[in-house]
mmCIF file of C-alpha atoms in Angstrom:
data_model
loop_
_atom_site.group_PDB
_atom_site.id
_atom_site.type_symbol
_atom_site.label_atom_id
_atom_site.label_comp_id
_atom_site.label_asym_id
_atom_site.label_seq_id
_atom_site.Cartn_x
_atom_site.Cartn_y
_atom_site.Cartn_z
ATOM 1 C CA UNK L 990 -27.318 2.524 -28.024
ATOM 2 C CA UNK L 991 -26.629 -1.205 -27.685
ATOM 3 C CA UNK L 992 -26.265 -3.066 -24.422
ATOM 4 C CA UNK L 993 -22.456 -2.849 -24.311
ATOM 5 C CA UNK L 994 -22.511 0.907 -24.830
ATOM 6 C CA UNK L 995 -25.196 1.267 -22.173
ATOM 7 C CA UNK L 996 -23.176 -0.724 -19.674
ATOM 8 C CA UNK L 997 -20.005 1.151 -20.525
ATOM 9 C CA UNK L 998 -21.816 4.449 -20.042
ATOM 10 C CA UNK L 999 -23.083 3.221 -16.658
ATOM 11 C CA UNK L 1000 -19.572 2.168 -15.706
ATOM 12 C CA UNK L 1001 -18.075 5.537 -16.636
ATOM 13 C CA UNK L 1002 -20.775 7.432 -14.754
ATOM 14 C CA UNK L 1003 -20.406 5.226 -11.699
ATOM 15 C CA UNK L 1004 -16.595 5.454 -11.721
ATOM 16 C CA UNK L 1005 -16.759 9.213 -12.050
ATOM 17 C CA UNK L 1006 -19.141 9.437 -9.104
ATOM 18 C CA UNK L 1007 -16.833 7.308 -6.950
ATOM 19 C CA UNK L 1008 -14.029 9.786 -7.567
ATOM 20 C CA UNK L 1009 -16.251 12.822 -7.201
ATOM 21 C CA UNK L 1010 -17.679 11.625 -3.892
ATOM 22 C CA UNK L 1011 -14.199 10.889 -2.600
ATOM 23 C CA UNK L 1012 -14.599 7.148 -2.231
ATOM 24 C CA UNK L 1013 -11.487 6.582 -4.295
ATOM 25 C CA UNK L 1014 -8.681 8.832 -5.455
ATOM 26 C CA UNK L 1015 -6.054 8.723 -8.180
ATOM 27 C CA UNK L 1016 -4.199 5.868 -6.505
ATOM 28 C CA UNK L 1017 -7.145 3.595 -7.349
ATOM 29 C CA UNK L 1018 -6.844 4.610 -10.998
ATOM 30 C CA UNK L 1019 -3.132 3.746 -10.784
ATOM 31 C CA UNK L 1020 -4.035 0.243 -9.624
ATOM 32 C CA UNK L 1021 -6.527 -0.202 -12.462
ATOM 33 C CA UNK L 1022 -3.750 0.684 -14.885
ATOM 34 C CA UNK L 1023 -1.563 -2.062 -13.407
ATOM 35 C CA UNK L 1024 -4.101 -4.666 -14.438
ATOM 36 C CA UNK L 1025 -3.346 -6.396 -17.729
ATOM 37 C CA UNK L 1026 -3.620 -9.758 -19.504
ATOM 38 C CA UNK L 1027 -0.946 -11.181 -17.190
ATOM 39 C CA UNK L 1028 -2.931 -10.199 -14.116
ATOM 40 C CA UNK L 1029 -6.552 -9.695 -15.225
ATOM 41 C CA UNK L 1030 -7.917 -9.926 -11.688
ATOM 42 C CA UNK L 1031 -5.351 -7.758 -9.962
ATOM 43 C CA UNK L 1032 -7.721 -5.038 -8.790
ATOM 44 C CA UNK L 1033 -10.306 -7.465 -7.429
ATOM 45 C CA UNK L 1034 -7.551 -9.427 -5.670
ATOM 46 C CA UNK L 1035 -5.910 -6.445 -4.047
ATOM 47 C CA UNK L 1036 -9.261 -4.957 -3.044
ATOM 48 C CA UNK L 1037 -10.311 -8.290 -1.493
ATOM 49 C CA UNK L 1038 -7.053 -8.391 0.420
ATOM 50 C CA UNK L 1039 -7.687 -4.849 1.589
ATOM 51 C CA UNK L 1040 -11.171 -5.697 2.862
ATOM 52 C CA UNK L 1041 -9.876 -8.790 4.675
ATOM 53 C CA UNK L 1042 -7.195 -6.639 6.241
ATOM 54 C CA UNK L 1043 -9.805 -4.001 7.157
ATOM 55 C CA UNK L 1044 -11.999 -6.474 8.973
ATOM 56 C CA UNK L 1045 -9.094 -7.897 10.920
ATOM 57 C CA UNK L 1046 -7.802 -4.468 11.911
ATOM 58 C CA UNK L 1047 -11.270 -3.159 12.849
ATOM 59 C CA UNK L 1048 -11.733 -6.190 15.103
ATOM 60 C CA UNK L 1049 -8.344 -5.541 16.709
ATOM 61 C CA UNK L 1050 -9.279 -1.927 17.350
ATOM 62 C CA UNK L 1051 -12.683 -2.868 18.783
ATOM 63 C CA UNK L 1052 -11.148 -5.446 21.127
ATOM 64 C CA UNK L 1053 -8.463 -3.062 22.307
ATOM 65 C CA UNK L 1054 -11.014 -0.309 22.957
ATOM 66 C CA UNK L 1055 -13.247 -2.693 24.916
ATOM 67 C CA UNK L 1056 -10.596 -3.301 27.565
ATOM 68 C CA UNK L 1057 -12.174 -2.030 30.771
ATOM 69 C CA UNK L 1058 -8.916 -2.327 32.728
ATOM 70 C CA UNK L 1059 -7.328 0.315 30.565
ATOM 71 C CA UNK L 1060 -7.102 0.803 26.840
ATOM 72 C CA UNK L 1061 -3.742 0.224 25.188
ATOM 73 C CA UNK L 1062 -3.873 3.226 22.859
ATOM 74 C CA UNK L 1063 -0.553 2.265 21.316
ATOM 75 C CA UNK L 1064 -2.095 -0.984 20.165
ATOM 76 C CA UNK L 1065 -5.135 0.800 18.746
ATOM 77 C CA UNK L 1066 -2.867 3.297 17.016
ATOM 78 C CA UNK L 1067 -0.767 0.524 15.506
ATOM 79 C CA UNK L 1068 -3.877 -0.961 13.874
ATOM 80 C CA UNK L 1069 -5.079 2.433 12.674
ATOM 81 C CA UNK L 1070 -1.629 3.089 11.220
ATOM 82 C CA UNK L 1071 -1.798 -0.190 9.284
ATOM 83 C CA UNK L 1072 -5.273 0.618 7.998
ATOM 84 C CA UNK L 1073 -4.231 4.108 6.998
ATOM 85 C CA UNK L 1074 -1.340 2.605 5.053
ATOM 86 C CA UNK L 1075 -3.469 0.058 3.218
ATOM 87 C CA UNK L 1076 -6.263 2.469 2.432
ATOM 88 C CA UNK L 1077 -3.814 5.036 1.107
ATOM 89 C CA UNK L 1078 -2.180 2.387 -1.092
ATOM 90 C CA UNK L 1079 -5.412 1.353 -2.777
ATOM 91 C CA UNK L 1080 -6.794 4.863 -2.997
ATOM 92 C CA UNK L 1081 -9.578 4.421 -0.446
ATOM 93 C CA UNK L 1082 -9.612 8.120 0.359
ATOM 94 C CA UNK L 1083 -12.528 8.326 2.783
ATOM 95 C CA UNK L 1084 -11.308 5.362 4.815
ATOM 96 C CA UNK L 1085 -7.841 6.905 4.894
ATOM 97 C CA UNK L 1086 -9.198 10.258 6.082
ATOM 98 C CA UNK L 1087 -11.205 8.546 8.806
ATOM 99 C CA UNK L 1088 -7.945 6.937 9.964
ATOM 100 C CA UNK L 1089 -6.199 10.290 10.127
ATOM 101 C CA UNK L 1090 -8.766 11.643 12.615
ATOM 102 C CA UNK L 1091 -8.648 8.366 14.479
ATOM 103 C CA UNK L 1092 -4.909 8.683 15.076
ATOM 104 C CA UNK L 1093 -5.329 12.095 16.716
ATOM 105 C CA UNK L 1094 -7.758 10.598 19.233
ATOM 106 C CA UNK L 1095 -5.361 7.722 19.900
ATOM 107 C CA UNK L 1096 -2.606 10.208 20.569
ATOM 108 C CA UNK L 1097 -4.898 12.137 22.923
ATOM 109 C CA UNK L 1098 -5.840 8.823 24.570
ATOM 110 C CA UNK L 1099 -9.478 9.756 24.167
ATOM 111 C CA UNK L 1100 -11.531 6.556 24.364
ATOM 112 C CA UNK L 1101 -14.867 8.161 23.429
ATOM 113 C CA UNK L 1102 -13.299 9.890 20.466
ATOM 114 C CA UNK L 1103 -11.688 6.632 19.386
ATOM 115 C CA UNK L 1104 -14.973 4.773 19.592
ATOM 116 C CA UNK L 1105 -16.639 7.399 17.404
ATOM 117 C CA UNK L 1106 -13.797 7.121 14.904
ATOM 118 C CA UNK L 1107 -14.063 3.355 14.910
ATOM 119 C CA UNK L 1108 -17.719 3.719 14.019
ATOM 120 C CA UNK L 1109 -16.796 6.132 11.235
ATOM 121 C CA UNK L 1110 -14.102 3.852 9.844
ATOM 122 C CA UNK L 1111 -16.467 0.870 9.926
ATOM 123 C CA UNK L 1112 -19.126 2.904 8.154
ATOM 124 C CA UNK L 1113 -16.763 4.114 5.430
ATOM 125 C CA UNK L 1114 -15.421 0.611 4.903
ATOM 126 C CA UNK L 1115 -18.965 -0.782 4.409
ATOM 127 C CA UNK L 1116 -19.891 1.984 2.000
ATOM 128 C CA UNK L 1117 -16.740 1.454 -0.033
ATOM 129 C CA UNK L 1118 -17.215 -2.302 -0.098
ATOM 130 C CA UNK L 1119 -20.702 -1.874 -1.582
ATOM 131 C CA UNK L 1120 -19.554 0.688 -4.096
ATOM 132 C CA UNK L 1121 -16.635 -1.416 -5.323
ATOM 133 C CA UNK L 1122 -18.772 -4.543 -5.523
ATOM 134 C CA UNK L 1123 -21.137 -2.601 -7.782
ATOM 135 C CA UNK L 1124 -18.187 -1.444 -9.885
ATOM 136 C CA UNK L 1125 -16.841 -4.978 -10.266
ATOM 137 C CA UNK L 1126 -20.309 -6.287 -11.161
ATOM 138 C CA UNK L 1127 -20.578 -3.681 -13.929
ATOM 139 C CA UNK L 1128 -17.162 -4.767 -15.214
ATOM 140 C CA UNK L 1129 -18.280 -8.395 -15.301
ATOM 141 C CA UNK L 1130 -21.465 -7.456 -17.149
ATOM 142 C CA UNK L 1131 -19.529 -5.496 -19.762
ATOM 143 C CA UNK L 1132 -17.111 -8.382 -20.310
ATOM 144 C CA UNK L 1133 -19.970 -10.901 -20.455
ATOM 145 C CA UNK L 1134 -21.669 -8.783 -23.113
ATOM 146 C CA UNK L 1135 -18.479 -8.902 -25.153
ATOM 147 C CA UNK L 1136 -17.347 -5.355 -24.470
ATOM 148 C CA UNK L 1137 -14.199 -3.917 -22.979
ATOM 149 C CA UNK L 1138 -13.894 -1.957 -19.765
ATOM 150 C CA UNK L 1139 -13.472 1.769 -20.458
ATOM 151 C CA UNK L 1140 -10.460 3.525 -18.985
ATOM 152 C CA UNK L 1141 -11.655 6.375 -16.800
ATOM 153 C CA UNK L 1142 -8.893 8.844 -16.149
ATOM 154 C CA UNK H 52 25.470 8.400 -3.173
ATOM 155 C CA UNK H 53 25.175 6.463 -6.430
ATOM 156 C CA UNK H 54 24.498 2.780 -5.890
ATOM 157 C CA UNK H 55 26.319 0.149 -7.871
ATOM 158 C CA UNK H 56 23.740 -2.012 -9.614
ATOM 159 C CA UNK H 57 24.576 -5.632 -9.065
ATOM 160 C CA UNK H 58 22.892 -8.675 -10.418
ATOM 161 C CA UNK H 59 22.081 -11.226 -7.758
ATOM 162 C CA UNK H 60 24.277 -13.875 -9.348
ATOM 163 C CA UNK H 61 21.314 -15.569 -11.001
ATOM 164 C CA UNK H 62 21.578 -16.965 -14.524
ATOM 165 C CA UNK H 63 19.095 -14.496 -16.003
ATOM 166 C CA UNK H 64 19.929 -10.898 -16.730
ATOM 167 C CA UNK H 65 16.769 -9.713 -15.055
ATOM 168 C CA UNK H 66 16.976 -7.037 -12.432
ATOM 169 C CA UNK H 67 16.110 -8.254 -8.943
ATOM 170 C CA UNK H 68 14.364 -6.511 -6.067
ATOM 171 C CA UNK H 69 13.530 -7.071 -2.425
ATOM 172 C CA UNK H 70 10.307 -5.620 -1.010
ATOM 173 C CA UNK H 71 10.476 -4.952 2.727
ATOM 174 C CA UNK H 72 7.045 -4.033 4.135
ATOM 175 C CA UNK H 73 4.884 -5.279 6.999
ATOM 176 C CA UNK H 74 1.635 -4.431 5.202
ATOM 177 C CA UNK H 75 0.097 -7.192 3.046
ATOM 178 C CA UNK H 76 -1.700 -4.805 0.691
ATOM 179 C CA UNK H 77 1.487 -2.815 0.071
ATOM 180 C CA UNK H 78 3.503 -5.961 -0.555
ATOM 181 C CA UNK H 79 0.981 -7.061 -3.168
ATOM 182 C CA UNK H 80 0.985 -3.701 -4.923
ATOM 183 C CA UNK H 81 4.771 -3.348 -4.893
ATOM 184 C CA UNK H 82 5.074 -6.901 -6.225
ATOM 185 C CA UNK H 83 2.729 -6.052 -9.113
ATOM 186 C CA UNK H 84 4.563 -2.809 -9.911
ATOM 187 C CA UNK H 85 7.887 -4.643 -10.040
ATOM 188 C CA UNK H 86 6.430 -7.536 -12.042
ATOM 189 C CA UNK H 87 5.083 -5.097 -14.617
ATOM 190 C CA UNK H 88 8.602 -3.747 -15.083
ATOM 191 C CA UNK H 89 9.967 -7.271 -15.498
ATOM 192 C CA UNK H 90 11.846 -7.099 -12.204
ATOM 193 C CA UNK H 91 12.117 -10.396 -10.313
ATOM 194 C CA UNK H 92 11.165 -9.747 -6.739
ATOM 195 C CA UNK H 93 10.708 -11.309 -3.316
ATOM 196 C CA UNK H 94 9.075 -9.826 -0.253
ATOM 197 C CA UNK H 95 9.855 -9.945 3.442
ATOM 198 C CA UNK H 96 7.798 -8.547 6.278
ATOM 199 C CA UNK H 97 10.243 -6.613 8.438
ATOM 200 C CA UNK H 98 13.773 -5.231 8.641
ATOM 201 C CA UNK H 99 15.178 -8.265 10.426
ATOM 202 C CA UNK H 100 14.044 -10.575 7.614
ATOM 203 C CA UNK H 101 15.667 -8.192 5.151
ATOM 204 C CA UNK H 102 18.968 -8.460 7.005
ATOM 205 C CA UNK H 103 18.605 -12.241 7.382
ATOM 206 C CA UNK H 104 17.992 -12.808 3.670
ATOM 207 C CA UNK H 105 21.242 -10.962 2.943
ATOM 208 C CA UNK H 106 23.059 -12.988 5.611
ATOM 209 C CA UNK H 107 21.952 -16.083 3.731
ATOM 210 C CA UNK H 108 23.945 -14.810 0.754
ATOM 211 C CA UNK H 109 21.250 -13.309 -1.445
ATOM 212 C CA UNK H 110 21.685 -9.871 -2.958
ATOM 213 C CA UNK H 111 19.362 -7.670 -4.983
ATOM 214 C CA UNK H 112 19.732 -4.786 -7.392
ATOM 215 C CA UNK H 113 17.019 -2.853 -5.593
ATOM 216 C CA UNK H 114 15.587 -2.839 -2.072
ATOM 217 C CA UNK H 115 12.260 -1.108 -1.445
ATOM 218 C CA UNK H 116 12.379 -0.369 2.270
ATOM 219 C CA UNK H 117 9.358 0.626 4.337
ATOM 220 C CA UNK H 118 10.116 2.716 7.427
ATOM 221 C CA UNK H 119 7.669 1.585 10.103
ATOM 222 C CA UNK H 120 7.858 -2.140 10.729
ATOM 223 C CA UNK H 121 7.787 -4.329 13.818
ATOM 224 C CA UNK H 122 10.818 -6.289 15.072
ATOM 225 C CA UNK H 123 13.249 -4.084 13.129
ATOM 226 C CA UNK H 124 12.288 -0.886 11.343
ATOM 227 C CA UNK H 125 13.564 0.410 8.008
ATOM 228 C CA UNK H 126 16.058 2.843 9.513
ATOM 229 C CA UNK H 127 17.813 0.150 11.542
ATOM 230 C CA UNK H 128 17.671 -2.374 8.697
ATOM 231 C CA UNK H 129 19.206 0.127 6.270
ATOM 232 C CA UNK H 130 21.990 0.890 8.753
ATOM 233 C CA UNK H 131 22.746 -2.780 9.259
ATOM 234 C CA UNK H 132 22.734 -3.575 5.547
ATOM 235 C CA UNK H 133 25.197 -0.747 4.874
ATOM 236 C CA UNK H 134 27.399 -1.949 7.747
ATOM 237 C CA UNK H 135 27.353 -5.391 6.170
ATOM 238 C CA UNK H 136 28.738 -3.806 3.004
ATOM 239 C CA UNK H 137 25.548 -4.070 0.958
ATOM 240 C CA UNK H 138 25.813 -1.534 -1.852
ATOM 241 C CA UNK H 139 22.462 -2.225 -3.535
ATOM 242 C CA UNK H 140 20.154 0.662 -4.323
ATOM 243 C CA UNK H 141 17.999 1.103 -1.229
ATOM 244 C CA UNK H 142 14.901 3.220 -1.791
ATOM 245 C CA UNK H 143 12.992 4.172 1.327
ATOM 246 C CA UNK H 144 9.225 4.343 0.971
ATOM 247 C CA UNK H 145 7.161 5.766 3.772
ATOM 248 C CA UNK H 146 4.100 7.729 4.716
ATOM 249 C CA UNK H 147 6.052 9.824 7.228
ATOM 250 C CA UNK H 148 5.986 13.489 6.384
ATOM 251 C CA UNK H 149 8.137 15.066 9.108
ATOM 252 C CA UNK H 150 11.405 16.296 7.636
ATOM 253 C CA UNK H 151 13.352 15.143 10.665
ATOM 254 C CA UNK H 152 12.110 11.564 10.357
ATOM 255 C CA UNK H 153 12.764 11.456 6.629
ATOM 256 C CA UNK H 154 16.258 12.854 7.166
ATOM 257 C CA UNK H 155 17.036 10.181 9.751
ATOM 258 C CA UNK H 156 15.899 7.524 7.298
ATOM 259 C CA UNK H 157 17.998 8.982 4.480
ATOM 260 C CA UNK H 158 21.054 9.321 6.735
ATOM 261 C CA UNK H 159 20.797 5.634 7.624
ATOM 262 C CA UNK H 160 22.012 4.992 4.083
ATOM 263 C CA UNK H 161 19.223 5.392 1.540
ATOM 264 C CA UNK H 162 19.963 6.131 -2.097
ATOM 265 C CA UNK H 163 16.469 7.462 -2.705
ATOM 266 C CA UNK H 164 13.303 8.253 -0.819
ATOM 267 C CA UNK H 165 9.738 8.200 -2.093
ATOM 268 C CA UNK H 166 6.547 9.069 -0.311
ATOM 269 C CA UNK H 167 3.903 6.383 -0.280
ATOM 270 C CA UNK H 168 1.790 5.337 -2.006
ATOM 271 C CA UNK H 169 4.246 4.015 -4.556
ATOM 272 C CA UNK H 170 3.190 4.558 -8.157
ATOM 273 C CA UNK H 171 4.599 3.311 -11.432
ATOM 274 C CA UNK H 172 6.212 6.671 -12.178
ATOM 275 C CA UNK H 173 7.909 6.795 -8.754
ATOM 276 C CA UNK H 174 9.230 3.279 -9.226
ATOM 277 C CA UNK H 175 10.500 4.093 -12.718
ATOM 278 C CA UNK H 176 12.392 7.106 -11.363
ATOM 279 C CA UNK H 177 14.021 4.827 -8.765
ATOM 280 C CA UNK H 178 14.963 2.235 -11.394
ATOM 281 C CA UNK H 179 16.474 4.917 -13.629
ATOM 282 C CA UNK H 180 18.835 5.818 -10.806
ATOM 283 C CA UNK H 181 20.158 2.273 -10.802
ATOM 284 C CA UNK H 182 20.826 2.292 -14.534
ATOM 285 C CA UNK H 183 21.844 5.920 -14.896
#
């Protein structure tokens, strides 16, 4: 098996594991299908935008939850709602699910619960970031070796 | 509730669309989906901007309207656009799942409603309604 085939095999296995472990769902596959010669970097661009958005929203949530005079749960919920929307749109299933639990604690105005959820969301975001960076690196390696990126349905 | 497809008065025969969504990631994805279908599109970030862009004289064949937005939400924006006499196809896109909320959105004047996330097949079904 030559180097391109090896890399492609690695890519397929890695992609499959991302889906199987729930890091991404079908919506992510949809985004990969939107990428073409006119927008060859679409997935990387939208994922980067998502991670920028994530960081900003997580900071907002952390700041709002730190308020000792009284937490504005509506503000926290607004950020979680945004993050849930973005994560759903790019197929970041585990981040999205973490947001769903988070919203219940916002509604219940449970600060401790919210802090735990914030930790969970932050954790899932870091995991996903690493996983997708690995995926993109594999793609680059395949392209550099002269191969094409397999479509994993 | 069939919408009359109208070209925006531009020289080209391309279909035109307005994306109304406060979320940057969604705007980027909707832009890409529309681009892939050859639909010229612009994006605004809330319902008020959607109303304002129409007040400035622009019209679109299709409006993709998010529900939850600051300043003015999708329900209010849809109502106002219809009151202004805008007959473009307005497709509501939202993550809301409660029937009551969806009904309120539809009754504001939507021609179609799709649950987020928007996919190519959902967008194609919306576009077919304009042409069909």
